[in-house]
Amino acid sequence: MCLFCKIVNKEIPANIIAENDDFLAFHDINPKAPVHILAIPKCHVDSFIEVTAETMAGMTTFMQEVAKTVKIDKSGYRVITNIGENGGQEVKHLHFHILGGTKLAWGHFSDSDPKNNL
Ligand code: 5GP
Ligand code: ZN
């Protein structure tokens, strides 16, 4: 069973913010912003590549509610999902990073020259 499935099953503790039948949100163990939450589907999905439109519809509403719960909906925030090897995905259970609580930098993404593909 993968790490996030163990969190869903409460075999590994997590600081849970919100939960319903289908989705779970908890604080990232290694936060990269004052607010750094992970939102996941409870049913295992490897990554964004496999997720259905139906799951994404529920995930969208769930993440909007989470942002309201932690009061970053008015100030703004960022939603990121890392996908596969080049996306830098470490945990192979679909998760969305919800980052906020400060003005976020728009950072450095790779050492390749992005203009090469223009
Ligand atoms: P990825 O790099 O796969 O997009 O992000 C995985 C995220 O999961 C990282 O930000 C990492 O800090 C977080 N993470 C890894 N293990 C745990 C854990 O056991 N508990 C929690 N709450 N977060 C974790
Ligand atoms: Zn899983």
PDB file of C-alpha atoms and ligand atoms in Angstrom:
ATOM      1  CA  MET A   1       0.000   0.000   0.000  1.00  0.00           C
ATOM      2  CA  CYS A   2       1.379   3.465  -0.860  1.00  0.00           C
ATOM      3  CA  LEU A   3       2.214   6.167   1.699  1.00  0.00           C
ATOM      4  CA  PHE A   4      -0.874   8.296   1.058  1.00  0.00           C
ATOM      5  CA  CYS A   5      -3.185   5.237   1.073  1.00  0.00           C
ATOM      6  CA  LYS A   6      -1.777   4.555   4.552  1.00  0.00           C
ATOM      7  CA  ILE A   7      -2.676   8.120   5.573  1.00  0.00           C
ATOM      8  CA  VAL A   8      -6.210   7.567   4.166  1.00  0.00           C
ATOM      9  CA  ASN A   9      -6.460   4.368   6.242  1.00  0.00           C
ATOM     10  CA  LYS A  10      -5.111   6.211   9.339  1.00  0.00           C
ATOM     11  CA  GLU A  11      -2.183   3.785   9.523  1.00  0.00           C
ATOM     12  CA  ILE A  12       0.165   6.791   9.352  1.00  0.00           C
ATOM     13  CA  PRO A  13      -0.805   9.965  11.231  1.00  0.00           C
ATOM     14  CA  ALA A  14      -1.356  13.239   9.390  1.00  0.00           C
ATOM     15  CA  ASN A  15      -2.556  16.673  10.392  1.00  0.00           C
ATOM     16  CA  ILE A  16      -5.935  16.497   8.672  1.00  0.00           C
ATOM     17  CA  ILE A  17      -7.771  19.676   7.666  1.00  0.00           C
ATOM     18  CA  ALA A  18     -10.775  18.360   5.769  1.00  0.00           C
ATOM     19  CA  GLU A  19     -12.249  15.046   4.772  1.00  0.00           C
ATOM     20  CA  ASN A  20     -15.311  13.672   3.006  1.00  0.00           C
ATOM     21  CA  ASP A  21     -16.186  10.276   1.525  1.00  0.00           C
ATOM     22  CA  ASP A  22     -13.940  10.746  -1.487  1.00  0.00           C
ATOM     23  CA  PHE A  23     -11.173  13.225  -0.610  1.00  0.00           C
ATOM     24  CA  LEU A  24      -8.725  14.073   2.159  1.00  0.00           C
ATOM     25  CA  ALA A  25      -6.653  17.216   2.873  1.00  0.00           C
ATOM     26  CA  PHE A  26      -3.743  17.376   5.305  1.00  0.00           C
ATOM     27  CA  HIS A  27      -0.701  19.549   6.029  1.00  0.00           C
ATOM     28  CA  ASP A  28       2.473  18.753   4.070  1.00  0.00           C
ATOM     29  CA  ILE A  29       5.143  17.380   6.422  1.00  0.00           C
ATOM     30  CA  ASN A  30       7.785  19.628   4.811  1.00  0.00           C
ATOM     31  CA  PRO A  31       5.957  22.911   4.084  1.00  0.00           C
ATOM     32  CA  LYS A  32       7.252  25.206   1.346  1.00  0.00           C
ATOM     33  CA  ALA A  33       4.925  28.096   2.275  1.00  0.00           C
ATOM     34  CA  PRO A  34       3.099  29.263   5.442  1.00  0.00           C
ATOM     35  CA  VAL A  35       0.123  27.260   4.200  1.00  0.00           C
ATOM     36  CA  HIS A  36       1.037  24.027   2.396  1.00  0.00           C
ATOM     37  CA  ILE A  37      -1.740  21.465   2.171  1.00  0.00           C
ATOM     38  CA  LEU A  38      -1.968  18.257   0.172  1.00  0.00           C
ATOM     39  CA  ALA A  39      -5.369  17.306  -1.238  1.00  0.00           C
ATOM     40  CA  ILE A  40      -5.817  13.719  -2.421  1.00  0.00           C
ATOM     41  CA  PRO A  41      -8.512  11.360  -3.649  1.00  0.00           C
ATOM     42  CA  LYS A  42      -9.076   8.545  -1.146  1.00  0.00           C
ATOM     43  CA  CYS A  43      -9.106   5.964  -3.947  1.00  0.00           C
ATOM     44  CA  HIS A  44      -5.585   5.361  -5.226  1.00  0.00           C
ATOM     45  CA  VAL A  45      -4.779   7.074  -8.526  1.00  0.00           C
ATOM     46  CA  ASP A  46      -1.117   7.100  -9.587  1.00  0.00           C
ATOM     47  CA  SER A  47      -1.034  10.628 -10.980  1.00  0.00           C
ATOM     48  CA  PHE A  48      -2.892  13.281 -12.975  1.00  0.00           C
ATOM     49  CA  ILE A  49      -2.269  11.137 -16.083  1.00  0.00           C
ATOM     50  CA  GLU A  50      -4.808   8.548 -14.933  1.00  0.00           C
ATOM     51  CA  VAL A  51      -7.378  10.723 -13.127  1.00  0.00           C
ATOM     52  CA  THR A  52     -10.932  10.865 -14.490  1.00  0.00           C
ATOM     53  CA  ALA A  53     -12.841  14.052 -15.210  1.00  0.00           C
ATOM     54  CA  GLU A  54     -15.411  12.912 -12.635  1.00  0.00           C
ATOM     55  CA  THR A  55     -12.791  12.700  -9.868  1.00  0.00           C
ATOM     56  CA  MET A  56     -11.392  16.076 -10.914  1.00  0.00           C
ATOM     57  CA  ALA A  57     -14.839  17.653 -10.656  1.00  0.00           C
ATOM     58  CA  GLY A  58     -15.121  16.539  -7.025  1.00  0.00           C
ATOM     59  CA  MET A  59     -11.520  17.473  -6.347  1.00  0.00           C
ATOM     60  CA  THR A  60     -12.092  21.000  -7.626  1.00  0.00           C
ATOM     61  CA  THR A  61     -14.992  21.650  -5.255  1.00  0.00           C
ATOM     62  CA  PHE A  62     -13.105  20.017  -2.385  1.00  0.00           C
ATOM     63  CA  MET A  63      -9.994  22.177  -2.897  1.00  0.00           C
ATOM     64  CA  GLN A  64     -12.102  25.341  -3.113  1.00  0.00           C
ATOM     65  CA  GLU A  65     -13.657  24.426   0.247  1.00  0.00           C
ATOM     66  CA  VAL A  66     -10.245  23.658   1.789  1.00  0.00           C
ATOM     67  CA  ALA A  67      -8.952  27.084   0.704  1.00  0.00           C
ATOM     68  CA  LYS A  68     -11.953  28.702   2.414  1.00  0.00           C
ATOM     69  CA  THR A  69     -11.459  26.605   5.556  1.00  0.00           C
ATOM     70  CA  VAL A  70      -7.861  27.809   5.975  1.00  0.00           C
ATOM     71  CA  LYS A  71      -8.852  31.341   4.909  1.00  0.00           C
ATOM     72  CA  ILE A  72      -6.612  31.766   1.872  1.00  0.00           C
ATOM     73  CA  ASP A  73      -9.443  31.991  -0.655  1.00  0.00           C
ATOM     74  CA  LYS A  74      -9.520  35.810  -0.623  1.00  0.00           C
ATOM     75  CA  SER A  75      -5.739  36.436  -0.498  1.00  0.00           C
ATOM     76  CA  GLY A  76      -4.977  33.890  -3.227  1.00  0.00           C
ATOM     77  CA  TYR A  77      -3.029  30.697  -3.479  1.00  0.00           C
ATOM     78  CA  ARG A  78      -1.445  28.232  -5.895  1.00  0.00           C
ATOM     79  CA  VAL A  79      -2.466  24.685  -6.825  1.00  0.00           C
ATOM     80  CA  ILE A  80       0.234  22.392  -8.220  1.00  0.00           C
ATOM     81  CA  THR A  81       0.360  18.726  -9.128  1.00  0.00           C
ATOM     82  CA  ASN A  82       3.711  17.214 -10.023  1.00  0.00           C
ATOM     83  CA  ILE A  83       3.427  14.471 -12.644  1.00  0.00           C
ATOM     84  CA  GLY A  84       5.897  11.645 -13.198  1.00  0.00           C
ATOM     85  CA  GLU A  85       9.654  11.745 -13.522  1.00  0.00           C
ATOM     86  CA  ASN A  86      10.111  15.127 -15.194  1.00  0.00           C
ATOM     87  CA  GLY A  87       7.362  16.671 -13.066  1.00  0.00           C
ATOM     88  CA  GLY A  88       9.290  15.753  -9.921  1.00  0.00           C
ATOM     89  CA  GLN A  89       6.553  13.539  -8.439  1.00  0.00           C
ATOM     90  CA  GLU A  90       7.916  11.717  -5.399  1.00  0.00           C
ATOM     91  CA  VAL A  91       4.751  10.160  -3.968  1.00  0.00           C
ATOM     92  CA  LYS A  92       2.969   8.038  -6.583  1.00  0.00           C
ATOM     93  CA  HIS A  93      -0.556   8.805  -5.341  1.00  0.00           C
ATOM     94  CA  LEU A  94      -2.211  11.790  -7.028  1.00  0.00           C
ATOM     95  CA  HIS A  95      -1.978  14.877  -4.834  1.00  0.00           C
ATOM     96  CA  PHE A  96      -2.502  18.582  -5.288  1.00  0.00           C
ATOM     97  CA  HIS A  97      -0.288  21.011  -3.392  1.00  0.00           C
ATOM     98  CA  ILE A  98      -2.292  24.015  -2.129  1.00  0.00           C
ATOM     99  CA  LEU A  99       0.188  26.756  -1.279  1.00  0.00           C
ATOM    100  CA  GLY A 100      -0.522  30.161   0.204  1.00  0.00           C
ATOM    101  CA  GLY A 101      -0.395  32.397   3.243  1.00  0.00           C
ATOM    102  CA  THR A 102       2.135  34.725   1.639  1.00  0.00           C
ATOM    103  CA  LYS A 103       2.945  36.269  -1.753  1.00  0.00           C
ATOM    104  CA  LEU A 104       4.455  33.305  -3.602  1.00  0.00           C
ATOM    105  CA  ALA A 105       7.531  33.604  -5.767  1.00  0.00           C
ATOM    106  CA  TRP A 106       7.303  32.523  -9.404  1.00  0.00           C
ATOM    107  CA  GLY A 107      10.474  30.555  -9.413  1.00  0.00           C
ATOM    108  CA  HIS A 108      13.141  28.750 -11.252  1.00  0.00           C
ATOM    109  CA  PHE A 109      11.791  25.543 -12.818  1.00  0.00           C
ATOM    110  CA  SER A 110      14.698  23.968 -14.684  1.00  0.00           C
ATOM    111  CA  ASP A 111      18.235  24.459 -15.889  1.00  0.00           C
ATOM    112  CA  SER A 112      17.165  24.083 -19.536  1.00  0.00           C
ATOM    113  CA  ASP A 113      16.699  27.240 -21.562  1.00  0.00           C
ATOM    114  CA  PRO A 114      12.898  27.629 -21.837  1.00  0.00           C
ATOM    115  CA  LYS A 115      13.305  29.718 -25.010  1.00  0.00           C
ATOM    116  CA  ASN A 116      14.570  26.653 -26.914  1.00  0.00           C
ATOM    117  CA  ASN A 117      10.964  25.533 -27.427  1.00  0.00           C
ATOM    118  CA  LEU A 118       9.548  28.843 -28.607  1.00  0.00           C
TER     119      LEU A 118
HETATM  120  P1  5GP B   1       5.607  15.435  -4.712  1.00  0.00           P
HETATM  121  O1  5GP B   1       7.070  15.755  -4.796  1.00  0.00           O
HETATM  122  O2  5GP B   1       5.344  13.964  -4.916  1.00  0.00           O
HETATM  123  O3  5GP B   1       4.754  16.320  -5.585  1.00  0.00           O
HETATM  124  O4  5GP B   1       5.154  15.825  -3.231  1.00  0.00           O
HETATM  125  C1  5GP B   1       5.130  14.944  -2.184  1.00  0.00           C
HETATM  126  C2  5GP B   1       4.906  15.769  -0.942  1.00  0.00           C
HETATM  127  O5  5GP B   1       4.543  14.894   0.107  1.00  0.00           O
HETATM  128  C3  5GP B   1       6.147  16.537  -0.485  1.00  0.00           C
HETATM  129  O6  5GP B   1       5.849  17.928  -0.447  1.00  0.00           O
HETATM  130  C4  5GP B   1       6.432  15.953   0.897  1.00  0.00           C
HETATM  131  O7  5GP B   1       6.885  16.935   1.825  1.00  0.00           O
HETATM  132  C5  5GP B   1       5.102  15.352   1.299  1.00  0.00           C
HETATM  133  N1  5GP B   1       5.198  14.199   2.176  1.00  0.00           N
HETATM  134  C6  5GP B   1       6.008  13.124   2.025  1.00  0.00           C
HETATM  135  N2  5GP B   1       5.800  12.223   3.003  1.00  0.00           N
HETATM  136  C7  5GP B   1       4.827  12.745   3.795  1.00  0.00           C
HETATM  137  C8  5GP B   1       4.170  12.258   4.982  1.00  0.00           C
HETATM  138  O8  5GP B   1       4.440  11.174   5.498  1.00  0.00           O
HETATM  139  N3  5GP B   1       3.221  13.076   5.521  1.00  0.00           N
HETATM  140  C9  5GP B   1       2.891  14.282   4.972  1.00  0.00           C
HETATM  141  N4  5GP B   1       1.949  14.986   5.592  1.00  0.00           N
HETATM  142  N5  5GP B   1       3.477  14.760   3.859  1.00  0.00           N
HETATM  143  C10 5GP B   1       4.437  13.997   3.274  1.00  0.00           C
HETATM  144 ZN    ZN B   2      -2.175   5.331  -2.738  1.00  0.00          ZN
END
